[in-house]
Coordinates of C-alpha atoms in Angstrom, one line a residue:
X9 CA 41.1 88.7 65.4
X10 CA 44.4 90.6 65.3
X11 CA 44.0 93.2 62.2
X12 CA 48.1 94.8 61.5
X13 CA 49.8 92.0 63.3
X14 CA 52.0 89.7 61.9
X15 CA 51.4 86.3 62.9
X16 CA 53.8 83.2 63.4
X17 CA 53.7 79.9 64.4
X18 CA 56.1 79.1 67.1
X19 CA 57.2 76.0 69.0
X20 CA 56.4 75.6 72.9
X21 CA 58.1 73.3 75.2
X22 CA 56.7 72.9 78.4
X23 CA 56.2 70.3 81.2
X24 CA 52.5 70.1 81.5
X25 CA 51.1 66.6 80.9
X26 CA 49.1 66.3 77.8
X27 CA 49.8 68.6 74.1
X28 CA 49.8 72.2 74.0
X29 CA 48.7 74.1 70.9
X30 CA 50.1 77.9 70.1
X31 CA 50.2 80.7 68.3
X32 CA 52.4 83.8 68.4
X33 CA 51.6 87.4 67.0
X34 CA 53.1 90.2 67.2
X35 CA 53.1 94.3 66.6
X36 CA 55.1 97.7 66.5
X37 CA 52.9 100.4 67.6
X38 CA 54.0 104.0 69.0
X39 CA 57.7 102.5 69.9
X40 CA 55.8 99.8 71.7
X41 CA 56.3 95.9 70.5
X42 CA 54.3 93.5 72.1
X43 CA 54.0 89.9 71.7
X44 CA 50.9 87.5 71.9
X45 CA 50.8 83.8 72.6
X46 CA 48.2 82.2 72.6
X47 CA 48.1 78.6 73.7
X48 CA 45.4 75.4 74.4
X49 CA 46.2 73.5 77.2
X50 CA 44.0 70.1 78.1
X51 CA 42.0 70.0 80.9
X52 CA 44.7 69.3 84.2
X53 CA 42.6 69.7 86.9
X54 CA 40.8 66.6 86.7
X55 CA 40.2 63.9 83.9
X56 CA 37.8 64.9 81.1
X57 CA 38.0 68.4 81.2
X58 CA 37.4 70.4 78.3
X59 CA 40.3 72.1 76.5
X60 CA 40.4 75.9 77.4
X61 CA 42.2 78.8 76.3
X62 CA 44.7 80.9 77.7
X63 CA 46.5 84.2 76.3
X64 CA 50.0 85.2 77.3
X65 CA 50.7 88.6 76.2
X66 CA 54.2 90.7 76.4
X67 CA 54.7 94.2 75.7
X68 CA 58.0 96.1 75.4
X69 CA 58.9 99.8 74.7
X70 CA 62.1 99.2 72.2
X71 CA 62.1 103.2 72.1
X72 CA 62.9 104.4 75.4
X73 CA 63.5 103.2 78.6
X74 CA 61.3 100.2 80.0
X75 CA 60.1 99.5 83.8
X76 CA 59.4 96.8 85.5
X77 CA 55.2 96.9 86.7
X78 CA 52.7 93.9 87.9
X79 CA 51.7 91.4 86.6
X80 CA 48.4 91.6 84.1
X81 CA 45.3 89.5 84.1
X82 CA 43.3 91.6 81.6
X83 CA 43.7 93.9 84.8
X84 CA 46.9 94.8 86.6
X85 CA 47.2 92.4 90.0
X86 CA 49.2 93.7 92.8
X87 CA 52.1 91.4 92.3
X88 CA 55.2 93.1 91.1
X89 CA 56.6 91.2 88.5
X90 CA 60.5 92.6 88.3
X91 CA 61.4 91.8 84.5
X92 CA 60.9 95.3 83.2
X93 CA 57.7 95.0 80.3
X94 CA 54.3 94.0 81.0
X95 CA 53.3 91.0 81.0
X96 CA 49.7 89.6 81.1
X97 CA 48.4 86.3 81.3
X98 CA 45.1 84.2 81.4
X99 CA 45.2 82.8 85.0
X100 CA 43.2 81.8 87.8
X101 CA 42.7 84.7 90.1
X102 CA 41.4 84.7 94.0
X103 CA 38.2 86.4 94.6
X104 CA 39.8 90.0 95.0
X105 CA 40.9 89.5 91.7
X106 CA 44.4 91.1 93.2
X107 CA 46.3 87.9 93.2
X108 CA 46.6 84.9 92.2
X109 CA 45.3 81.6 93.4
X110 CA 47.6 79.6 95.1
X111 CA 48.0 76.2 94.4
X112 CA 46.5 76.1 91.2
X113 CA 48.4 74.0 88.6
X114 CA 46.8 75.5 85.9
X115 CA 48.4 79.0 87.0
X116 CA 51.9 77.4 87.1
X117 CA 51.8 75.9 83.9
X118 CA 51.0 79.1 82.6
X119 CA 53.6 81.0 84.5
X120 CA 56.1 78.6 83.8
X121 CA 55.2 78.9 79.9
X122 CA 55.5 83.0 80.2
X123 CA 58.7 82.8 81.2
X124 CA 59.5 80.6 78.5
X125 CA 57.4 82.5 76.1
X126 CA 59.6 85.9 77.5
X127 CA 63.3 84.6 76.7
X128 CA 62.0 83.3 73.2
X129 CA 60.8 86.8 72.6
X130 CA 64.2 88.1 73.5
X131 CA 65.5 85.8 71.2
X132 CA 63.5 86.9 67.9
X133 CA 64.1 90.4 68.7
X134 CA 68.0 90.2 68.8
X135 CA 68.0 88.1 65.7
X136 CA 65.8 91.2 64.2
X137 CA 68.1 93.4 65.4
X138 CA 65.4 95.3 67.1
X139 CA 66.8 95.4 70.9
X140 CA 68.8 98.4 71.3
X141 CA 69.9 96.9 74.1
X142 CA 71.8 93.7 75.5
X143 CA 68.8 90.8 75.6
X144 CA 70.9 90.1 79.5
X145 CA 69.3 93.8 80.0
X146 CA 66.1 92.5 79.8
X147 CA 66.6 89.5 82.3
X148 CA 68.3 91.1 85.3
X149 CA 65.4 91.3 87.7
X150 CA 64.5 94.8 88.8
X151 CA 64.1 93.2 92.4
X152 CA 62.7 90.7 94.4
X153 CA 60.1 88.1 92.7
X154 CA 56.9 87.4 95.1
X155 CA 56.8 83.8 95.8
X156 CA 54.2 82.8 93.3
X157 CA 56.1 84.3 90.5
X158 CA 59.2 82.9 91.0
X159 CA 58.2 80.1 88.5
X160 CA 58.5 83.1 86.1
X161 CA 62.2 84.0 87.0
X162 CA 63.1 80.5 87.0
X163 CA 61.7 79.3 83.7
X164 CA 62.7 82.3 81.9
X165 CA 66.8 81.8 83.0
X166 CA 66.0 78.2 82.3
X167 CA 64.7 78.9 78.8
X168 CA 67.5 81.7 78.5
X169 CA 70.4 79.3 78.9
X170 CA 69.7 77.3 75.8
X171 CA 69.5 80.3 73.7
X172 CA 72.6 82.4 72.2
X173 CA 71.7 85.1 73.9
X174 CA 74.9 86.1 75.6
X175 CA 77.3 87.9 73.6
X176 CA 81.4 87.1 73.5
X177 CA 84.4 89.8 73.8
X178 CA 84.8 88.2 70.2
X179 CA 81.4 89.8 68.8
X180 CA 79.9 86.1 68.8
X181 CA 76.3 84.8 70.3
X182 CA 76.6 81.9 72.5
X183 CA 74.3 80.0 74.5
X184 CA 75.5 79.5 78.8
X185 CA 77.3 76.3 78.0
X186 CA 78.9 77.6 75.3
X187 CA 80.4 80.9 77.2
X188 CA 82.3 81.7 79.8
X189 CA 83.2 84.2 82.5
X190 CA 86.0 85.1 84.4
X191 CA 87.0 86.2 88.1
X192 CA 84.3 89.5 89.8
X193 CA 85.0 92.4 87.1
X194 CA 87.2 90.7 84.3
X195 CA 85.9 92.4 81.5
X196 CA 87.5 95.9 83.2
X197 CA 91.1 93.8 83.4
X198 CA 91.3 90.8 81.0
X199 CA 92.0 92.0 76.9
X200 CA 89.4 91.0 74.9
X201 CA 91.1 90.1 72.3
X202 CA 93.1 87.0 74.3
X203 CA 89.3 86.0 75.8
X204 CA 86.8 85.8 73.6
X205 CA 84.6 83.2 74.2
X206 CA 84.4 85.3 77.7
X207 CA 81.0 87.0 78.0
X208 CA 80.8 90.7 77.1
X209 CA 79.7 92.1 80.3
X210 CA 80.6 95.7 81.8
X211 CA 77.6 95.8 84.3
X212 CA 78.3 94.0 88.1
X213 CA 74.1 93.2 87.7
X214 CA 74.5 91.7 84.4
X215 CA 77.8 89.7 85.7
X216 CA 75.9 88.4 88.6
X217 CA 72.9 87.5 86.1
X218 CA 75.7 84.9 84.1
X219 CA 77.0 83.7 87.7
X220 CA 73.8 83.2 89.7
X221 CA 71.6 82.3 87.3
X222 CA 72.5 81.7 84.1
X223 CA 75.0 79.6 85.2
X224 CA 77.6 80.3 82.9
X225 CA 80.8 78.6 83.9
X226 CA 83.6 80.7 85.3
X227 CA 87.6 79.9 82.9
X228 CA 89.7 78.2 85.2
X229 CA 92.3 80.5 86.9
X230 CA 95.4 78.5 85.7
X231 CA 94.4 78.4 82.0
X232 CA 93.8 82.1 82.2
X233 CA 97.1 82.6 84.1
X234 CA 98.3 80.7 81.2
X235 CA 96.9 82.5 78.4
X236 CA 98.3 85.9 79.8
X237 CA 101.9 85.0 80.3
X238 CA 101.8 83.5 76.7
X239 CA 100.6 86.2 75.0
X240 CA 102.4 89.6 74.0
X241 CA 100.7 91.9 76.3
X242 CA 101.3 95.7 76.2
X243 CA 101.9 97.1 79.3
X244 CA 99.1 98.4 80.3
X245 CA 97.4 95.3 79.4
X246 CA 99.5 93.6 81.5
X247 CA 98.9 96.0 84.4
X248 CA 95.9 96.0 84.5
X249 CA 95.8 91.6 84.5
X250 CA 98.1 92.3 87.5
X251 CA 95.9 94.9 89.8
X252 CA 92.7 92.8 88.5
X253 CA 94.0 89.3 89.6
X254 CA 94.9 90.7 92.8
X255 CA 91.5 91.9 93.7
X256 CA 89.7 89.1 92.7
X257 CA 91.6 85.6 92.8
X258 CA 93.3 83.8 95.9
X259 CA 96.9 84.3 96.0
X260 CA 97.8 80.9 94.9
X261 CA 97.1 82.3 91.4
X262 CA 98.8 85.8 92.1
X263 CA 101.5 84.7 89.7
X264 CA 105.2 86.6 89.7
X265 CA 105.7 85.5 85.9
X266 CA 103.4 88.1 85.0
X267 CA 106.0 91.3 86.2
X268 CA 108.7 92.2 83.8
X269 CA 112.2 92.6 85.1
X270 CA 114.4 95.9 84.0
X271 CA 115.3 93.8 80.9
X272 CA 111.4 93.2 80.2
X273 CA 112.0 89.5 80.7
X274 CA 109.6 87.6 82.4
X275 CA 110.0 87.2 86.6
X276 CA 110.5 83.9 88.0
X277 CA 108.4 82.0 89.7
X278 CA 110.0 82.7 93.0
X279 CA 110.9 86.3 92.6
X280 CA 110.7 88.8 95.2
X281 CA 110.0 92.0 92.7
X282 CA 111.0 95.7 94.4
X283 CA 110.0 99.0 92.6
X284 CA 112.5 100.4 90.4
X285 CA 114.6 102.6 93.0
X286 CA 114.4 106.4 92.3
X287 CA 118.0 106.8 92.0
X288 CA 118.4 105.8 88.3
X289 CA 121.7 104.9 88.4
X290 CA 120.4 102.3 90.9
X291 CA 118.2 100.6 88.3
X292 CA 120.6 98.1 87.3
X293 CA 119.8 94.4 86.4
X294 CA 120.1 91.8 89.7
X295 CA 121.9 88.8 88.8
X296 CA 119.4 86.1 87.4
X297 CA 120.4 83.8 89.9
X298 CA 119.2 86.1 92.7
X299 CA 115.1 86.4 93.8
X300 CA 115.3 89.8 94.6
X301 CA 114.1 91.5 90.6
X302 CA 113.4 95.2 90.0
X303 CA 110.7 96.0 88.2
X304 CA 110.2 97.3 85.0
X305 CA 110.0 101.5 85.5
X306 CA 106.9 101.6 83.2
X307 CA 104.9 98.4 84.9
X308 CA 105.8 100.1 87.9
X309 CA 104.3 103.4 87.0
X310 CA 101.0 101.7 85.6
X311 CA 100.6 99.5 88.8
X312 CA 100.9 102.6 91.0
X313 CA 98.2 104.2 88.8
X314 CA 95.6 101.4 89.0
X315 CA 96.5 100.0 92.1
X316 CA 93.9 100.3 95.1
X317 CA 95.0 102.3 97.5
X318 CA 95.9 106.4 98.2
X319 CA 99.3 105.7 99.6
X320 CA 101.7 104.5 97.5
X321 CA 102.6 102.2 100.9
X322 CA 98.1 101.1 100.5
X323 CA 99.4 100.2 96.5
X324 CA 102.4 97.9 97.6
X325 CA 100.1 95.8 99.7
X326 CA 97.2 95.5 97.9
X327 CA 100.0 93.7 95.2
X328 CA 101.3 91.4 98.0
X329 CA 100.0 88.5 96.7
X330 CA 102.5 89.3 93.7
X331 CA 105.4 89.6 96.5
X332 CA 105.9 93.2 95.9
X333 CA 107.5 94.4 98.7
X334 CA 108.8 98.3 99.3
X335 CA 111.8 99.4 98.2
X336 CA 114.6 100.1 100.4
X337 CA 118.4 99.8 99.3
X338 CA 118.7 97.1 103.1
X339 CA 115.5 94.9 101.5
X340 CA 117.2 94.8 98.1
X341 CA 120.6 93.3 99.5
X342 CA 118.7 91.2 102.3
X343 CA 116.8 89.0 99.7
X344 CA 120.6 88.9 97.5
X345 CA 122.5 87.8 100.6
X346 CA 119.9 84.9 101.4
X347 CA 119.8 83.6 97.9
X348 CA 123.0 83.4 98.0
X349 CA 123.7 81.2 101.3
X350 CA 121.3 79.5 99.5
X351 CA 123.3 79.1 96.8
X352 CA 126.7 78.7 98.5
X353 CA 125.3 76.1 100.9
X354 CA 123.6 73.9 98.1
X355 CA 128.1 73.6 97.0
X356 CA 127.3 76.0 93.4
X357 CA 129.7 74.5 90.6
X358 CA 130.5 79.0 90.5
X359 CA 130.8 80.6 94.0
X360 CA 133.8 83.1 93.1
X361 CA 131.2 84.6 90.7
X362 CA 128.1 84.4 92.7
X363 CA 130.0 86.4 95.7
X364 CA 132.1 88.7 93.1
X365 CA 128.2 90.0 92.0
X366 CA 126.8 90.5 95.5
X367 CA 129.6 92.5 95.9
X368 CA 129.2 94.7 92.6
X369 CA 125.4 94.6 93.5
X370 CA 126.6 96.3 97.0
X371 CA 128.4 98.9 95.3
X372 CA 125.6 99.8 92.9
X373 CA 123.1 100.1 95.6
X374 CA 125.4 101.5 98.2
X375 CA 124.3 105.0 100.2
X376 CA 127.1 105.7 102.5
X377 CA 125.0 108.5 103.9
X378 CA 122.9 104.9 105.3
X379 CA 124.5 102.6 107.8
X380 CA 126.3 100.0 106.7
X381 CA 124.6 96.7 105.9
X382 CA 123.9 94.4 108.4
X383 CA 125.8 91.0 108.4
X384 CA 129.1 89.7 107.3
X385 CA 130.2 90.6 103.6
X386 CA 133.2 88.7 102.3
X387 CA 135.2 89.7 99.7
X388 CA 138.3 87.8 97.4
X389 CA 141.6 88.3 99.1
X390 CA 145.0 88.0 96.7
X391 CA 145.5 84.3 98.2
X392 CA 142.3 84.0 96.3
X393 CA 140.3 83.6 99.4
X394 CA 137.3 85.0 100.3
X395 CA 137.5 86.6 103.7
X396 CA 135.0 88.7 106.0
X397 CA 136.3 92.0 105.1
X398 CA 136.6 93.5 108.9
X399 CA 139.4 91.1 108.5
X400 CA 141.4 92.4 105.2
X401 CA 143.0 95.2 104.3
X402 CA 143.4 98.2 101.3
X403 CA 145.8 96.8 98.5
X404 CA 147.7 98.3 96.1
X405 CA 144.6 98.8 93.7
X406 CA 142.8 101.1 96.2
X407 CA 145.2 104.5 96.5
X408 CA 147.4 105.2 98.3
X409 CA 147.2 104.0 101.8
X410 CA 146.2 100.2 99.7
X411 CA 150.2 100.5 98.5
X412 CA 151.9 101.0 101.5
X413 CA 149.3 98.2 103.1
X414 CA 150.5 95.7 99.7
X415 CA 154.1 96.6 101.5
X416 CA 153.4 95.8 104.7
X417 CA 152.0 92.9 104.2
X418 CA 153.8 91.1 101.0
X419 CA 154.1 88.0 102.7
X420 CA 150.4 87.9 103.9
X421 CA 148.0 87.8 100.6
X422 CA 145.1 86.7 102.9
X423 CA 144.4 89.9 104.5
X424 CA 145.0 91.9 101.4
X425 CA 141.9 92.6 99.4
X426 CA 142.2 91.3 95.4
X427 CA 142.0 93.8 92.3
X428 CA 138.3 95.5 91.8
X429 CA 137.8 92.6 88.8
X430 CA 138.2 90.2 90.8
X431 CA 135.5 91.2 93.2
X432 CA 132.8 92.4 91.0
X433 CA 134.0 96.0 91.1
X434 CA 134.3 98.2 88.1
X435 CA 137.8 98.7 88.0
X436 CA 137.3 103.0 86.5
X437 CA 135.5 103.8 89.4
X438 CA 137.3 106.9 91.7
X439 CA 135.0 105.9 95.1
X440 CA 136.5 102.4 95.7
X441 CA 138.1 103.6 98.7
X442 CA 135.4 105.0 99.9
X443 CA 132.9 102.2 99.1
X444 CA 135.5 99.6 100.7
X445 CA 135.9 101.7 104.2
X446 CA 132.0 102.0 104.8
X447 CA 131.9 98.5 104.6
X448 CA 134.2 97.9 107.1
X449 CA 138.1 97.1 105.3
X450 CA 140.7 98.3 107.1
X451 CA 142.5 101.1 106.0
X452 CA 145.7 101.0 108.0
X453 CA 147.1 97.7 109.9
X454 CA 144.7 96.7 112.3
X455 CA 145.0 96.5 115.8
X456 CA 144.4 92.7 117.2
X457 CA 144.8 91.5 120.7
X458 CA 146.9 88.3 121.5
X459 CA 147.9 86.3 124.3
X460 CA 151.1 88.2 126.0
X461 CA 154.3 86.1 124.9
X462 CA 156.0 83.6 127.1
X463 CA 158.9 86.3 127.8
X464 CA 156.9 89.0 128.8
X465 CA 155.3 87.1 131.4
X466 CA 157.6 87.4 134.0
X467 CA 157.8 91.0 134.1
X468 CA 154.3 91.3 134.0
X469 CA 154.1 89.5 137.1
X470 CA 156.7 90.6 138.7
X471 CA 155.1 94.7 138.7
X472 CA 151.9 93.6 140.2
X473 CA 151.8 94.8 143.9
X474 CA 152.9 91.4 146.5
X475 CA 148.9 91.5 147.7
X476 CA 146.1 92.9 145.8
X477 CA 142.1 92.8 145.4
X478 CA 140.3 91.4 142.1
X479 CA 136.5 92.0 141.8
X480 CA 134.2 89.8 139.7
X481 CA 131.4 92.6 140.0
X482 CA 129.7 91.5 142.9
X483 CA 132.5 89.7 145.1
X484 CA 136.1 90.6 145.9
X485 CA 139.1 87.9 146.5
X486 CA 142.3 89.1 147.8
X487 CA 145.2 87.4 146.1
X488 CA 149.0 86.7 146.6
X489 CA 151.5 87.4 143.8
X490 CA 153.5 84.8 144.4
X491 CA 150.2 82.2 144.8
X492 CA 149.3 82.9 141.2
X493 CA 150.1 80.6 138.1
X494 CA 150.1 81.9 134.1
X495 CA 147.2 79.7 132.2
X496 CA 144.9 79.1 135.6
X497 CA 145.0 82.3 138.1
X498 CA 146.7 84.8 135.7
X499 CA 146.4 85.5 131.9
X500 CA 147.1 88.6 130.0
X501 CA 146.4 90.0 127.0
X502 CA 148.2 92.8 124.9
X503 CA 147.0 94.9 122.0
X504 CA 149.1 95.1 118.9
X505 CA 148.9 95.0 115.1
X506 CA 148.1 92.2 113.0
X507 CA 151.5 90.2 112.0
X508 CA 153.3 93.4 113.5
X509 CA 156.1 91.4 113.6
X510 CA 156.8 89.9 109.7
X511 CA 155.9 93.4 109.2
X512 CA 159.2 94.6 111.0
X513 CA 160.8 91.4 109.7
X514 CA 160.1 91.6 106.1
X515 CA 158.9 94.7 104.9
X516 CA 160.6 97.9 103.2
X517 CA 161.5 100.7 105.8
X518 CA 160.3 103.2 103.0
X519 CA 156.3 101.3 103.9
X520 CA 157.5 101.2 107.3
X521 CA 158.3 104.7 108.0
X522 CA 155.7 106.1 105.4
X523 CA 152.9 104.2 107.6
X524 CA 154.0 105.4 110.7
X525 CA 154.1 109.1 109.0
X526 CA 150.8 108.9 107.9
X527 CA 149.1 111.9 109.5
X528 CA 146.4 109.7 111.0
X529 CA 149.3 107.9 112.7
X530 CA 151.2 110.5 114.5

């Protein structure tokens, strides 16, 4: 019957009640192959029925590109079938002869044994090495499936999952339960060679093909989350895990061990990474006990270039799930100072060295064409004390004006300020001045109010006028000199400078007379 085909027996599974008998042929002919089943199924419309005949028939062009067409009963029907081919079979058609008839079980056992009969075609040609193709090419529908062919779609994604059929980053066949897929576009952002038992997949259709209705099962985010930050990733590898994961899985799995710090080590758990700033003198390591991390210069510059967005502001937040939060020297030394009253308050077995590095940390990020930072910053006074520095003064260590102050003030080490070491400061540098009055030290004695002394009062009292008139704002009181009483009608303040008088007790003239010459103090 079939001159110049080859012909082979080939098993049939199927879910029709009684035995089914078949035959498969098959031939090459102008670029074309096209398969032939042919099949005995008992009678199923009734009991005693004879045995009848039925032909399924696919043909493929293996030599250029395929469409989808209708589906053939000797003649073409007018139901689109969307697998691209055509496909024919022996059916029961209604009396147009356009479509089929519904209801018939005969017609769904043969449908149901086409799609079958089309994945197991699929099948022999990949292990002939005659598809040019992917075989998940030819079983993404081209669109919709009328209703009475859907037994088609189904049994041939049915049949499809128990074949190897779907092929591995690794270069391996597997069948769906033996495969896997990861989050929406992981083959552009997961390296292959870390994944691959992951289905090979470029094509969104062919990845929503494995998810819808293969079935394939999708790797767990934490063991891929796991598998990355075990591995030795390149960097580009790694940035592109990092942009990827942040498009497609919740932020519970956006995981901060995956940025590099400065030092390419690994970021903590809890880090909050910043951009390397542009200043690169700035680019120095943050202490590990801080949160705030910098990142790597070259991560940085391959997140920016795969990152979504057109602003580099867009970038930042599409990585907020990573905690990547925009650079700015006030951000940097925000997240240092809470981790450290973090520290401080949870009684750290090391607080002189935790506060000496926030300091140095200040100095290497420090712009004093920006305002100062916000907040009290203490530093280590000679008593070895650690005082807010609106409250200490230049020592010895920090020019001139520091060793007349060290004069002054010989018997108070609590408001001097210690040696650079001491607080985290490189000790070469020529801007510590500088650096130490835009934070706020003072430079000179500083002026302080205090309660008026005991034998001032009475002179005080004695040259207000005998009656006079107070105002609170709103109201006016006229009071009496006499009437009024030092600590409940009268109090008085006076400004001076801070321990003026140990200062005119104990120190040098020489400090005395060379602050008071000080051009700033004439």
């Amino acid at each position: 019957k079939c001159p110049g085909m080859v012909c082979r027996p080939q098993p049939f599974r199927h879910n029709v009640r009684g035995s089914l008998q078949c035959v498969t042929v098959s031939e090459t002919r102008m670029g074309q192959t096209r398969y032939t089943k042919f099949m005995t199924l008992p009678g199923i419309l009734g009991s005693g029925e004879a045995e009848r005949e039925y032909e399924l028939a696919i043909a493929l062009r293996l030599d250029e590109s395929c469409e989808a067409g209708c589906l053939h009963s000797f003649f073409p029907t007018s139901l689109p079938l969307p697998f691209t081919g055509l496909f024919h079979a022996t059916l029961e058609l209604a009396s147009n002869r356009k479509t089929i008839e519904d209801g018939s079980s005969l017609n769904d056992a043969v449908l149901n044994a086409l799609g079958i009969f089309y994945a197991e075609m699929l099948h022999e040609l990949r292990e002939d090495g005659r598809l040019n193709d992917e075989p998940l090419d030819w079983l993404v529908a081209q669109g919709e499936f009328p209703e009475q062919l859907e037994i088609i779609a189904r049994a041939t994604w049915r049949r499809a999952c128990d074949l190897p059929l779907i092929l591995g980053l690794d270069g391996q066949w597997r069948t769906a339960a033996e495969s896997l897929i990861g989050p929406v576009g992981y083959a552009h952002f997961l390296p292959r060679r870390l994944f691959g038992e992951l289905a090979a997949v470029e094509e969104k259709e062919i990845e929503n093909l494995l998810r819808e209705e293969l079935e394939v099962p999708e790797i767990e985010p934490s063991e891929l989350l796991e598998r990355l930050r075990n591995s030795e990733l390149e960097i580009d590898e790694r940035a592109r895990a990092i942009v990827g994961i942040s498009s497609t899985l919740p932020e519970q799995h956006h995981d901060r061990r995956l940025l590099l710090d400065t030092k390419l080590k690994s970021m903590p758990k809890s880090a909050i990474p910043f951009p390397p700033p542009s200043r690169h003198d700035q680019r120095r390591n943050l202490p590990r006990w801080s949160s705030a991390r910098f990142i790597y210069p070259e991560l940085w510059g391959r997140l920016v270039e795969q990152a979504d967005g057109s602003t580099l502001r867009e970038k930042i937040t599409s990585l907020k799930g990573f905690r990547v939060t925009e650079f700015s020297v006030e951000g940097v030394i925000q997240a240092l100072r809470a981790r450290l009253g973090e520290l401080l308050k949870s009684k750290h077995p090391d607080p002189d060295r935790l506060q000496s590095e926030f300091l140095g940390e200040l100095y290497a990020l420090h712009d004093r064409k920006r305002q100062r930072p916000t907040g009290a910053i203490r530093v280590k006074c000679k008593d070895g004390s650690w005082q807010d520095i609106a409250s200490v003064h230049l020592s010895e260590a920090y020019g001139q004006c520091g060793k007349i102050n060290a004069e002054l003030y010989s018997t108070h080490p609590e408001l001097l300020i210690d040696d650079p070491v001491g607080n985290g400061l490189p000790s070469e540098a020529d801007d510590l001045e500088d650096f130490l009055l835009w934070l706020g030290i003072n430079k000179w004695p500083r002026k302080t109010k205090e309660p008026l002394p005991k034998e001032w009062r009475e002179t005080v009292q004695r040259a207000l006028p005998e009656t006079f008139i107070v105002f609170d704002g709103s109201k006016s009181q006229e009071l009496q000199r006499d009437a009024l009483a030092w600590g409940y009608t009268l109090a008085a303040d006076y400004e001076t400078v801070q321990e003026l008088g140990d200062i005119l007790a104990t120190a040098p003239c020489a400090a005395v007379l060379a602050w008071l010459g000080n051009p700033p103090r004439k």
